[in-house]
């Protein structure tokens, strides 16, 4: 038999963008290493626990992807989780002990997240304040409001059905994981198969050129923060229902760093203009597996932040090499 020419295949391999496939390759290698390093890693219960933990910050990271692709950043999401969580428990405790009260709390949490995201967007687009400074300020404001309205005490749900949302299962998979997956599909369609998604990428690449193309730059930029806020609202109510309570001082602590890390590890450029939802999903899972493996291997929790930082640096360096 005549052998196929190798030159076209080699040319194709050379043209492959390493940065595009790096997150998936890293995930595969990490799973292989983890399964070898610990016999407990592939236990179904451990996998579901990892995916459950990933889903909370992962949902926030999905919304953060739009913000970062558009050229911004949102540091307030962690404090927003605490504020929305406290308010949702206050609403459900005031509404009673029925499923309609749960529905009211869930819808209120999503709406509140959207409102807080809109506040960020208005300050940035109308006030012309840099997103880093604006969300750094609202991060402090939201956390302070959370501590004030809760009197710095733990808020506990009195509804008997509320815990079923965060603690329930469908086909042996936790509800938060299903919501994370469905939201990822919806956001992928919005980003890659809609005019809005193309506008987000255009704004992040070059906002001036986007404005010359009749794109409403400020409106698109504003909406990315609303999407991030809605994502926070969904994550906050899931987390609150999982624990059936919210600790105002600890809830959502450093979630903004985990969300940004997941987006960056997933291949989204911090400079804006490009990124994928599935890359963010992979980035969130990579972070979850790393945290899980560090715990299984008995490594000090004080070193886990260092490992996470090294992973982020590696992801940024791979991005930089791919852009050159």
PDB file of C-alpha atoms in Angstrom:
ATOM      1  CA  UNK A   1       0.000   0.000   0.000  1.00  0.00           C
ATOM      2  CA  UNK A   2       1.144   3.496  -0.812  1.00  0.00           C
ATOM      3  CA  UNK A   3       1.812   5.615   2.254  1.00  0.00           C
ATOM      4  CA  UNK A   4      -0.022   8.903   2.635  1.00  0.00           C
ATOM      5  CA  UNK A   5       2.188  11.993   2.393  1.00  0.00           C
ATOM      6  CA  UNK A   6       3.210  13.270   5.790  1.00  0.00           C
ATOM      7  CA  UNK A   7       4.010  16.855   4.804  1.00  0.00           C
ATOM      8  CA  UNK A   8       0.377  18.146   4.897  1.00  0.00           C
ATOM      9  CA  UNK A   9      -0.116  16.523   8.323  1.00  0.00           C
ATOM     10  CA  UNK A  10       3.096  18.070   9.660  1.00  0.00           C
ATOM     11  CA  UNK A  11       2.091  21.461   8.291  1.00  0.00           C
ATOM     12  CA  UNK A  12      -1.271  21.158  10.029  1.00  0.00           C
ATOM     13  CA  UNK A  13       0.343  20.264  13.348  1.00  0.00           C
ATOM     14  CA  UNK A  14       2.649  23.268  13.090  1.00  0.00           C
ATOM     15  CA  UNK A  15      -0.327  25.554  12.543  1.00  0.00           C
ATOM     16  CA  UNK A  16      -2.139  24.320  15.665  1.00  0.00           C
ATOM     17  CA  UNK A  17      -2.522  26.998  18.305  1.00  0.00           C
ATOM     18  CA  UNK A  18      -1.036  25.417  21.435  1.00  0.00           C
ATOM     19  CA  UNK A  19      -2.776  27.931  23.700  1.00  0.00           C
ATOM     20  CA  UNK A  20      -6.188  26.848  22.374  1.00  0.00           C
ATOM     21  CA  UNK A  21      -5.761  23.205  23.335  1.00  0.00           C
ATOM     22  CA  UNK A  22      -3.521  23.691  26.373  1.00  0.00           C
ATOM     23  CA  UNK A  23      -6.361  23.730  28.979  1.00  0.00           C
ATOM     24  CA  UNK A  24      -7.836  20.451  27.715  1.00  0.00           C
ATOM     25  CA  UNK A  25      -4.415  18.795  27.500  1.00  0.00           C
ATOM     26  CA  UNK A  26      -3.627  20.007  31.019  1.00  0.00           C
ATOM     27  CA  UNK A  27      -6.937  18.604  32.303  1.00  0.00           C
ATOM     28  CA  UNK A  28      -6.289  15.171  30.771  1.00  0.00           C
ATOM     29  CA  UNK A  29      -2.752  15.029  32.191  1.00  0.00           C
ATOM     30  CA  UNK A  30      -3.987  16.185  35.589  1.00  0.00           C
ATOM     31  CA  UNK A  31      -6.667  13.488  35.722  1.00  0.00           C
ATOM     32  CA  UNK A  32      -4.110  10.811  34.781  1.00  0.00           C
ATOM     33  CA  UNK A  33      -1.652  12.044  37.400  1.00  0.00           C
ATOM     34  CA  UNK A  34      -4.358  12.314  40.094  1.00  0.00           C
ATOM     35  CA  UNK A  35      -5.649   8.812  39.449  1.00  0.00           C
ATOM     36  CA  UNK A  36      -2.109   7.462  39.845  1.00  0.00           C
ATOM     37  CA  UNK A  37      -1.210   9.598  42.865  1.00  0.00           C
ATOM     38  CA  UNK A  38      -4.291   8.720  44.895  1.00  0.00           C
ATOM     39  CA  UNK A  39      -6.448   5.613  44.820  1.00  0.00           C
ATOM     40  CA  UNK A  40      -9.337   7.656  46.245  1.00  0.00           C
ATOM     41  CA  UNK A  41      -9.459  10.188  43.400  1.00  0.00           C
ATOM     42  CA  UNK A  42     -11.619   8.180  40.966  1.00  0.00           C
ATOM     43  CA  UNK A  43     -14.138   7.125  43.609  1.00  0.00           C
ATOM     44  CA  UNK A  44     -17.552   8.322  42.341  1.00  0.00           C
ATOM     45  CA  UNK A  45     -18.323  10.149  45.579  1.00  0.00           C
ATOM     46  CA  UNK A  46     -15.056  12.071  45.369  1.00  0.00           C
ATOM     47  CA  UNK A  47     -15.708  13.032  41.734  1.00  0.00           C
ATOM     48  CA  UNK A  48     -19.214  14.299  42.539  1.00  0.00           C
ATOM     49  CA  UNK A  49     -17.852  16.292  45.483  1.00  0.00           C
ATOM     50  CA  UNK A  50     -15.230  17.900  43.239  1.00  0.00           C
ATOM     51  CA  UNK A  51     -17.820  18.778  40.602  1.00  0.00           C
ATOM     52  CA  UNK A  52     -20.186  20.165  43.230  1.00  0.00           C
ATOM     53  CA  UNK A  53     -17.487  22.400  44.692  1.00  0.00           C
ATOM     54  CA  UNK A  54     -16.431  23.499  41.219  1.00  0.00           C
ATOM     55  CA  UNK A  55     -19.979  24.435  40.215  1.00  0.00           C
ATOM     56  CA  UNK A  56     -20.291  27.355  42.675  1.00  0.00           C
ATOM     57  CA  UNK A  57     -17.213  29.265  41.548  1.00  0.00           C
ATOM     58  CA  UNK A  58     -17.589  27.862  38.031  1.00  0.00           C
ATOM     59  CA  UNK A  59     -20.990  29.527  37.551  1.00  0.00           C
ATOM     60  CA  UNK A  60     -19.464  32.846  38.623  1.00  0.00           C
ATOM     61  CA  UNK A  61     -16.531  32.249  36.259  1.00  0.00           C
ATOM     62  CA  UNK A  62     -18.947  31.769  33.339  1.00  0.00           C
ATOM     63  CA  UNK A  63     -20.278  35.284  33.878  1.00  0.00           C
ATOM     64  CA  UNK A  64     -16.768  36.617  34.494  1.00  0.00           C
ATOM     65  CA  UNK A  65     -15.758  35.282  31.065  1.00  0.00           C
ATOM     66  CA  UNK A  66     -17.963  37.869  29.340  1.00  0.00           C
ATOM     67  CA  UNK A  67     -16.532  40.681  31.470  1.00  0.00           C
ATOM     68  CA  UNK A  68     -12.907  39.733  30.797  1.00  0.00           C
ATOM     69  CA  UNK A  69     -13.451  39.146  27.070  1.00  0.00           C
ATOM     70  CA  UNK A  70     -14.956  42.648  26.894  1.00  0.00           C
ATOM     71  CA  UNK A  71     -11.771  44.011  28.463  1.00  0.00           C
ATOM     72  CA  UNK A  72     -12.946  44.448  32.056  1.00  0.00           C
ATOM     73  CA  UNK A  73     -12.701  42.712  35.401  1.00  0.00           C
ATOM     74  CA  UNK A  74     -15.047  42.282  38.367  1.00  0.00           C
ATOM     75  CA  UNK A  75     -13.527  42.030  41.835  1.00  0.00           C
ATOM     76  CA  UNK A  76     -16.836  42.379  43.667  1.00  0.00           C
ATOM     77  CA  UNK A  77     -18.309  38.945  42.893  1.00  0.00           C
ATOM     78  CA  UNK A  78     -17.184  37.321  46.160  1.00  0.00           C
ATOM     79  CA  UNK A  79     -18.741  40.015  48.331  1.00  0.00           C
ATOM     80  CA  UNK A  80     -21.807  39.997  46.086  1.00  0.00           C
ATOM     81  CA  UNK A  81     -22.248  36.265  46.781  1.00  0.00           C
ATOM     82  CA  UNK A  82     -22.379  36.981  50.514  1.00  0.00           C
ATOM     83  CA  UNK A  83     -24.801  39.914  50.140  1.00  0.00           C
ATOM     84  CA  UNK A  84     -27.182  38.081  47.787  1.00  0.00           C
ATOM     85  CA  UNK A  85     -27.010  34.961  49.967  1.00  0.00           C
ATOM     86  CA  UNK A  86     -27.930  36.870  53.132  1.00  0.00           C
ATOM     87  CA  UNK A  87     -30.758  38.722  51.402  1.00  0.00           C
ATOM     88  CA  UNK A  88     -32.165  35.523  49.886  1.00  0.00           C
ATOM     89  CA  UNK A  89     -32.304  33.850  53.310  1.00  0.00           C
ATOM     90  CA  UNK A  90     -33.971  36.926  54.796  1.00  0.00           C
ATOM     91  CA  UNK A  91     -36.560  36.785  51.988  1.00  0.00           C
ATOM     92  CA  UNK A  92     -37.263  33.066  52.395  1.00  0.00           C
ATOM     93  CA  UNK A  93     -37.554  33.351  56.179  1.00  0.00           C
ATOM     94  CA  UNK A  94     -40.047  36.177  55.744  1.00  0.00           C
ATOM     95  CA  UNK A  95     -42.032  34.355  53.053  1.00  0.00           C
ATOM     96  CA  UNK A  96     -42.829  31.198  54.994  1.00  0.00           C
ATOM     97  CA  UNK A  97     -42.257  27.455  54.702  1.00  0.00           C
ATOM     98  CA  UNK A  98     -43.479  26.469  51.256  1.00  0.00           C
ATOM     99  CA  UNK A  99     -42.056  25.852  47.805  1.00  0.00           C
ATOM    100  CA  UNK A 100     -43.459  29.178  46.655  1.00  0.00           C
ATOM    101  CA  UNK A 101     -41.206  30.835  49.242  1.00  0.00           C
ATOM    102  CA  UNK A 102     -38.229  28.971  47.762  1.00  0.00           C
ATOM    103  CA  UNK A 103     -39.231  30.126  44.274  1.00  0.00           C
ATOM    104  CA  UNK A 104     -39.476  33.707  45.555  1.00  0.00           C
ATOM    105  CA  UNK A 105     -36.031  33.498  47.159  1.00  0.00           C
ATOM    106  CA  UNK A 106     -34.426  32.029  44.016  1.00  0.00           C
ATOM    107  CA  UNK A 107     -35.972  34.575  41.672  1.00  0.00           C
ATOM    108  CA  UNK A 108     -35.111  37.400  44.079  1.00  0.00           C
ATOM    109  CA  UNK A 109     -31.491  36.232  44.300  1.00  0.00           C
ATOM    110  CA  UNK A 110     -31.115  36.207  40.504  1.00  0.00           C
ATOM    111  CA  UNK A 111     -32.781  39.623  40.229  1.00  0.00           C
ATOM    112  CA  UNK A 112     -30.634  41.096  43.021  1.00  0.00           C
ATOM    113  CA  UNK A 113     -27.493  39.746  41.381  1.00  0.00           C
ATOM    114  CA  UNK A 114     -28.538  41.413  38.134  1.00  0.00           C
ATOM    115  CA  UNK A 115     -29.208  44.698  39.940  1.00  0.00           C
ATOM    116  CA  UNK A 116     -25.839  44.690  41.715  1.00  0.00           C
ATOM    117  CA  UNK A 117     -24.126  43.818  38.437  1.00  0.00           C
ATOM    118  CA  UNK A 118     -26.000  46.695  36.789  1.00  0.00           C
ATOM    119  CA  UNK A 119     -24.732  49.048  39.505  1.00  0.00           C
ATOM    120  CA  UNK A 120     -21.175  47.998  38.664  1.00  0.00           C
ATOM    121  CA  UNK A 121     -21.880  48.465  34.977  1.00  0.00           C
ATOM    122  CA  UNK A 122     -23.383  51.933  35.442  1.00  0.00           C
ATOM    123  CA  UNK A 123     -20.491  53.154  37.591  1.00  0.00           C
ATOM    124  CA  UNK A 124     -18.015  51.916  34.981  1.00  0.00           C
ATOM    125  CA  UNK A 125     -19.788  52.967  31.769  1.00  0.00           C
ATOM    126  CA  UNK A 126     -21.563  56.150  32.882  1.00  0.00           C
ATOM    127  CA  UNK A 127     -19.122  57.223  35.567  1.00  0.00           C
ATOM    128  CA  UNK A 128     -16.179  56.298  33.322  1.00  0.00           C
ATOM    129  CA  UNK A 129     -14.370  54.622  36.212  1.00  0.00           C
ATOM    130  CA  UNK A 130     -11.909  51.809  35.473  1.00  0.00           C
ATOM    131  CA  UNK A 131     -13.501  48.423  36.166  1.00  0.00           C
ATOM    132  CA  UNK A 132     -10.677  47.446  38.529  1.00  0.00           C
ATOM    133  CA  UNK A 133     -11.223  50.530  40.727  1.00  0.00           C
ATOM    134  CA  UNK A 134     -15.027  50.483  40.546  1.00  0.00           C
ATOM    135  CA  UNK A 135     -15.413  46.825  41.485  1.00  0.00           C
ATOM    136  CA  UNK A 136     -12.707  47.102  44.138  1.00  0.00           C
ATOM    137  CA  UNK A 137     -14.881  49.782  45.740  1.00  0.00           C
ATOM    138  CA  UNK A 138     -18.131  47.817  45.409  1.00  0.00           C
ATOM    139  CA  UNK A 139     -16.369  44.738  46.802  1.00  0.00           C
ATOM    140  CA  UNK A 140     -15.856  46.646  50.039  1.00  0.00           C
ATOM    141  CA  UNK A 141     -19.353  48.177  49.913  1.00  0.00           C
ATOM    142  CA  UNK A 142     -21.137  44.865  49.371  1.00  0.00           C
ATOM    143  CA  UNK A 143     -19.203  43.127  52.156  1.00  0.00           C
ATOM    144  CA  UNK A 144     -19.879  45.983  54.564  1.00  0.00           C
ATOM    145  CA  UNK A 145     -23.603  45.942  53.708  1.00  0.00           C
ATOM    146  CA  UNK A 146     -23.676  42.182  54.269  1.00  0.00           C
ATOM    147  CA  UNK A 147     -22.169  42.483  57.732  1.00  0.00           C
ATOM    148  CA  UNK A 148     -24.479  45.374  58.648  1.00  0.00           C
ATOM    149  CA  UNK A 149     -27.813  43.846  57.635  1.00  0.00           C
ATOM    150  CA  UNK A 150     -26.924  40.496  59.213  1.00  0.00           C
ATOM    151  CA  UNK A 151     -25.459  42.139  62.321  1.00  0.00           C
ATOM    152  CA  UNK A 152     -22.303  40.101  61.536  1.00  0.00           C
ATOM    153  CA  UNK A 153     -24.140  36.938  62.569  1.00  0.00           C
ATOM    154  CA  UNK A 154     -24.821  33.735  60.655  1.00  0.00           C
ATOM    155  CA  UNK A 155     -28.107  33.727  58.736  1.00  0.00           C
ATOM    156  CA  UNK A 156     -29.930  30.379  58.897  1.00  0.00           C
ATOM    157  CA  UNK A 157     -32.841  29.358  56.698  1.00  0.00           C
ATOM    158  CA  UNK A 158     -36.052  28.298  58.454  1.00  0.00           C
ATOM    159  CA  UNK A 159     -37.549  26.775  55.289  1.00  0.00           C
ATOM    160  CA  UNK A 160     -37.618  22.966  55.163  1.00  0.00           C
ATOM    161  CA  UNK A 161     -37.416  22.817  51.352  1.00  0.00           C
ATOM    162  CA  UNK A 162     -34.622  25.302  50.717  1.00  0.00           C
ATOM    163  CA  UNK A 163     -31.819  22.797  51.356  1.00  0.00           C
ATOM    164  CA  UNK A 164     -33.188  20.492  48.637  1.00  0.00           C
ATOM    165  CA  UNK A 165     -31.945  22.829  45.885  1.00  0.00           C
ATOM    166  CA  UNK A 166     -28.265  22.728  46.782  1.00  0.00           C
ATOM    167  CA  UNK A 167     -28.321  19.234  48.280  1.00  0.00           C
ATOM    168  CA  UNK A 168     -30.514  17.412  45.780  1.00  0.00           C
ATOM    169  CA  UNK A 169     -29.482  14.937  43.069  1.00  0.00           C
ATOM    170  CA  UNK A 170     -30.674  14.050  39.588  1.00  0.00           C
ATOM    171  CA  UNK A 171     -29.356  10.719  38.251  1.00  0.00           C
ATOM    172  CA  UNK A 172     -26.712  10.662  41.018  1.00  0.00           C
ATOM    173  CA  UNK A 173     -25.393  14.080  39.956  1.00  0.00           C
ATOM    174  CA  UNK A 174     -25.942  17.122  42.243  1.00  0.00           C
ATOM    175  CA  UNK A 175     -28.321  19.840  41.060  1.00  0.00           C
ATOM    176  CA  UNK A 176     -25.601  22.550  41.098  1.00  0.00           C
ATOM    177  CA  UNK A 177     -23.554  20.513  38.593  1.00  0.00           C
ATOM    178  CA  UNK A 178     -26.535  20.262  36.222  1.00  0.00           C
ATOM    179  CA  UNK A 179     -27.167  24.007  36.532  1.00  0.00           C
ATOM    180  CA  UNK A 180     -23.476  24.703  35.873  1.00  0.00           C
ATOM    181  CA  UNK A 181     -23.599  22.553  32.731  1.00  0.00           C
ATOM    182  CA  UNK A 182     -26.869  24.024  31.416  1.00  0.00           C
ATOM    183  CA  UNK A 183     -25.672  27.548  32.069  1.00  0.00           C
ATOM    184  CA  UNK A 184     -22.411  26.790  30.247  1.00  0.00           C
ATOM    185  CA  UNK A 185     -24.376  25.604  27.202  1.00  0.00           C
ATOM    186  CA  UNK A 186     -26.582  28.709  27.252  1.00  0.00           C
ATOM    187  CA  UNK A 187     -23.617  31.067  27.660  1.00  0.00           C
ATOM    188  CA  UNK A 188     -21.674  29.260  24.915  1.00  0.00           C
ATOM    189  CA  UNK A 189     -24.561  29.817  22.504  1.00  0.00           C
ATOM    190  CA  UNK A 190     -24.786  33.465  23.578  1.00  0.00           C
ATOM    191  CA  UNK A 191     -21.049  34.048  23.124  1.00  0.00           C
ATOM    192  CA  UNK A 192     -20.359  32.081  19.947  1.00  0.00           C
ATOM    193  CA  UNK A 193     -23.670  32.034  18.087  1.00  0.00           C
ATOM    194  CA  UNK A 194     -25.211  35.463  18.636  1.00  0.00           C
ATOM    195  CA  UNK A 195     -24.570  39.034  17.541  1.00  0.00           C
ATOM    196  CA  UNK A 196     -24.118  40.029  21.176  1.00  0.00           C
ATOM    197  CA  UNK A 197     -21.264  37.546  21.631  1.00  0.00           C
ATOM    198  CA  UNK A 198     -19.509  38.866  18.523  1.00  0.00           C
ATOM    199  CA  UNK A 199     -19.954  42.401  19.835  1.00  0.00           C
ATOM    200  CA  UNK A 200     -18.417  41.444  23.191  1.00  0.00           C
ATOM    201  CA  UNK A 201     -15.326  40.101  21.417  1.00  0.00           C
ATOM    202  CA  UNK A 202     -15.148  43.190  19.188  1.00  0.00           C
ATOM    203  CA  UNK A 203     -15.365  45.546  22.176  1.00  0.00           C
ATOM    204  CA  UNK A 204     -12.616  43.644  23.975  1.00  0.00           C
ATOM    205  CA  UNK A 205     -10.366  43.601  20.899  1.00  0.00           C
ATOM    206  CA  UNK A 206     -10.650  47.307  20.109  1.00  0.00           C
ATOM    207  CA  UNK A 207     -13.471  49.424  21.506  1.00  0.00           C
ATOM    208  CA  UNK A 208     -12.805  52.357  19.146  1.00  0.00           C
ATOM    209  CA  UNK A 209     -12.988  50.185  16.045  1.00  0.00           C
ATOM    210  CA  UNK A 210     -16.128  48.557  17.473  1.00  0.00           C
ATOM    211  CA  UNK A 211     -17.777  51.966  17.888  1.00  0.00           C
ATOM    212  CA  UNK A 212     -16.933  52.823  14.257  1.00  0.00           C
ATOM    213  CA  UNK A 213     -18.750  49.592  13.321  1.00  0.00           C
ATOM    214  CA  UNK A 214     -21.975  50.925  14.885  1.00  0.00           C
ATOM    215  CA  UNK A 215     -21.643  48.694  17.973  1.00  0.00           C
ATOM    216  CA  UNK A 216     -23.047  50.242  21.155  1.00  0.00           C
ATOM    217  CA  UNK A 217     -19.853  49.798  23.114  1.00  0.00           C
ATOM    218  CA  UNK A 218     -21.048  51.118  26.467  1.00  0.00           C
ATOM    219  CA  UNK A 219     -24.265  49.091  26.302  1.00  0.00           C
ATOM    220  CA  UNK A 220     -22.432  45.870  25.476  1.00  0.00           C
ATOM    221  CA  UNK A 221     -19.875  46.516  28.221  1.00  0.00           C
ATOM    222  CA  UNK A 222     -22.675  47.271  30.700  1.00  0.00           C
ATOM    223  CA  UNK A 223     -24.500  44.035  29.859  1.00  0.00           C
ATOM    224  CA  UNK A 224     -21.421  41.924  30.560  1.00  0.00           C
ATOM    225  CA  UNK A 225     -21.504  43.091  34.190  1.00  0.00           C
ATOM    226  CA  UNK A 226     -25.231  42.341  34.386  1.00  0.00           C
ATOM    227  CA  UNK A 227     -24.526  38.798  33.136  1.00  0.00           C
ATOM    228  CA  UNK A 228     -21.801  38.446  35.773  1.00  0.00           C
ATOM    229  CA  UNK A 229     -24.247  39.656  38.448  1.00  0.00           C
ATOM    230  CA  UNK A 230     -26.955  37.201  37.376  1.00  0.00           C
ATOM    231  CA  UNK A 231     -24.375  34.392  37.517  1.00  0.00           C
ATOM    232  CA  UNK A 232     -23.434  35.462  41.032  1.00  0.00           C
ATOM    233  CA  UNK A 233     -27.112  35.441  42.043  1.00  0.00           C
ATOM    234  CA  UNK A 234     -27.513  31.849  40.820  1.00  0.00           C
ATOM    235  CA  UNK A 235     -24.333  30.720  42.568  1.00  0.00           C
ATOM    236  CA  UNK A 236     -25.241  32.535  45.799  1.00  0.00           C
ATOM    237  CA  UNK A 237     -28.635  30.865  46.153  1.00  0.00           C
ATOM    238  CA  UNK A 238     -27.152  27.445  45.378  1.00  0.00           C
ATOM    239  CA  UNK A 239     -24.424  27.921  47.989  1.00  0.00           C
ATOM    240  CA  UNK A 240     -26.862  29.245  50.588  1.00  0.00           C
ATOM    241  CA  UNK A 241     -29.230  26.316  50.024  1.00  0.00           C
ATOM    242  CA  UNK A 242     -26.384  23.799  50.165  1.00  0.00           C
ATOM    243  CA  UNK A 243     -25.326  25.021  53.610  1.00  0.00           C
ATOM    244  CA  UNK A 244     -28.853  26.162  54.552  1.00  0.00           C
ATOM    245  CA  UNK A 245     -27.121  29.213  55.979  1.00  0.00           C
ATOM    246  CA  UNK A 246     -24.795  32.075  55.109  1.00  0.00           C
ATOM    247  CA  UNK A 247     -21.852  33.336  57.128  1.00  0.00           C
ATOM    248  CA  UNK A 248     -21.544  37.028  56.172  1.00  0.00           C
ATOM    249  CA  UNK A 249     -17.838  37.242  56.913  1.00  0.00           C
ATOM    250  CA  UNK A 250     -16.734  34.073  55.105  1.00  0.00           C
ATOM    251  CA  UNK A 251     -19.263  33.503  52.318  1.00  0.00           C
ATOM    252  CA  UNK A 252     -17.774  34.105  48.885  1.00  0.00           C
ATOM    253  CA  UNK A 253     -14.352  34.911  50.331  1.00  0.00           C
ATOM    254  CA  UNK A 254     -11.734  34.902  47.518  1.00  0.00           C
ATOM    255  CA  UNK A 255     -14.341  33.675  45.028  1.00  0.00           C
ATOM    256  CA  UNK A 256     -13.320  36.516  42.722  1.00  0.00           C
ATOM    257  CA  UNK A 257      -9.785  35.110  42.575  1.00  0.00           C
ATOM    258  CA  UNK A 258     -11.017  31.583  41.836  1.00  0.00           C
ATOM    259  CA  UNK A 259     -13.361  32.864  39.132  1.00  0.00           C
ATOM    260  CA  UNK A 260     -10.673  34.964  37.445  1.00  0.00           C
ATOM    261  CA  UNK A 261      -8.207  32.076  37.735  1.00  0.00           C
ATOM    262  CA  UNK A 262     -10.659  29.670  36.067  1.00  0.00           C
ATOM    263  CA  UNK A 263     -11.197  32.121  33.199  1.00  0.00           C
ATOM    264  CA  UNK A 264      -7.462  32.687  32.679  1.00  0.00           C
ATOM    265  CA  UNK A 265      -6.544  28.997  32.959  1.00  0.00           C
ATOM    266  CA  UNK A 266      -9.275  28.309  30.403  1.00  0.00           C
ATOM    267  CA  UNK A 267      -7.464  30.410  27.823  1.00  0.00           C
ATOM    268  CA  UNK A 268      -9.344  33.713  27.940  1.00  0.00           C
ATOM    269  CA  UNK A 269      -6.959  36.617  27.378  1.00  0.00           C
ATOM    270  CA  UNK A 270      -6.815  39.114  30.265  1.00  0.00           C
ATOM    271  CA  UNK A 271      -6.326  41.824  27.659  1.00  0.00           C
ATOM    272  CA  UNK A 272      -9.745  40.936  26.238  1.00  0.00           C
ATOM    273  CA  UNK A 273     -11.000  40.122  22.775  1.00  0.00           C
ATOM    274  CA  UNK A 274     -10.978  36.325  22.882  1.00  0.00           C
ATOM    275  CA  UNK A 275     -12.041  33.455  25.064  1.00  0.00           C
ATOM    276  CA  UNK A 276     -14.392  30.490  25.306  1.00  0.00           C
ATOM    277  CA  UNK A 277     -16.997  29.297  27.775  1.00  0.00           C
ATOM    278  CA  UNK A 278     -15.814  25.677  27.571  1.00  0.00           C
ATOM    279  CA  UNK A 279     -12.284  26.821  28.297  1.00  0.00           C
ATOM    280  CA  UNK A 280     -13.592  28.418  31.496  1.00  0.00           C
ATOM    281  CA  UNK A 281     -15.415  25.194  32.414  1.00  0.00           C
ATOM    282  CA  UNK A 282     -12.159  23.274  31.983  1.00  0.00           C
ATOM    283  CA  UNK A 283     -10.264  25.904  33.986  1.00  0.00           C
ATOM    284  CA  UNK A 284     -12.728  25.624  36.873  1.00  0.00           C
ATOM    285  CA  UNK A 285     -12.465  21.829  36.868  1.00  0.00           C
ATOM    286  CA  UNK A 286      -8.657  22.016  36.829  1.00  0.00           C
ATOM    287  CA  UNK A 287      -8.706  24.256  39.911  1.00  0.00           C
ATOM    288  CA  UNK A 288     -11.144  21.906  41.643  1.00  0.00           C
ATOM    289  CA  UNK A 289      -9.006  18.845  40.945  1.00  0.00           C
ATOM    290  CA  UNK A 290      -5.862  20.618  42.156  1.00  0.00           C
ATOM    291  CA  UNK A 291      -7.546  21.586  45.452  1.00  0.00           C
ATOM    292  CA  UNK A 292      -8.909  18.055  45.842  1.00  0.00           C
ATOM    293  CA  UNK A 293      -5.550  16.416  45.170  1.00  0.00           C
ATOM    294  CA  UNK A 294      -3.730  18.685  47.598  1.00  0.00           C
ATOM    295  CA  UNK A 295      -6.200  17.616  50.286  1.00  0.00           C
ATOM    296  CA  UNK A 296      -5.978  13.914  49.389  1.00  0.00           C
ATOM    297  CA  UNK A 297      -2.180  14.054  49.456  1.00  0.00           C
ATOM    298  CA  UNK A 298      -2.199  15.728  52.864  1.00  0.00           C
ATOM    299  CA  UNK A 299      -0.453  18.904  51.699  1.00  0.00           C
ATOM    300  CA  UNK A 300      -0.801  21.860  54.047  1.00  0.00           C
ATOM    301  CA  UNK A 301      -3.739  24.144  53.184  1.00  0.00           C
ATOM    302  CA  UNK A 302      -1.383  27.095  53.620  1.00  0.00           C
ATOM    303  CA  UNK A 303       0.502  25.974  50.502  1.00  0.00           C
ATOM    304  CA  UNK A 304      -2.572  25.553  48.327  1.00  0.00           C
ATOM    305  CA  UNK A 305      -2.664  29.240  47.440  1.00  0.00           C
ATOM    306  CA  UNK A 306       0.934  29.041  46.250  1.00  0.00           C
ATOM    307  CA  UNK A 307       0.170  26.083  43.994  1.00  0.00           C
ATOM    308  CA  UNK A 308      -2.868  27.882  42.579  1.00  0.00           C
ATOM    309  CA  UNK A 309      -0.734  30.963  41.902  1.00  0.00           C
ATOM    310  CA  UNK A 310       1.851  28.896  40.034  1.00  0.00           C
ATOM    311  CA  UNK A 311      -0.906  27.356  37.893  1.00  0.00           C
ATOM    312  CA  UNK A 312      -2.228  30.826  37.003  1.00  0.00           C
ATOM    313  CA  UNK A 313       1.261  32.061  36.109  1.00  0.00           C
ATOM    314  CA  UNK A 314       1.791  29.027  33.894  1.00  0.00           C
ATOM    315  CA  UNK A 315      -1.520  29.654  32.120  1.00  0.00           C
ATOM    316  CA  UNK A 316      -0.624  33.299  31.472  1.00  0.00           C
ATOM    317  CA  UNK A 317       2.816  32.331  30.143  1.00  0.00           C
ATOM    318  CA  UNK A 318       1.248  29.779  27.775  1.00  0.00           C
ATOM    319  CA  UNK A 319      -1.154  32.482  26.561  1.00  0.00           C
ATOM    320  CA  UNK A 320       1.715  34.911  26.018  1.00  0.00           C
ATOM    321  CA  UNK A 321       3.700  32.330  24.062  1.00  0.00           C
ATOM    322  CA  UNK A 322       0.654  31.517  21.923  1.00  0.00           C
ATOM    323  CA  UNK A 323       0.064  35.210  21.113  1.00  0.00           C
ATOM    324  CA  UNK A 324       3.643  35.821  19.985  1.00  0.00           C
TER     325      UNK A 324
END
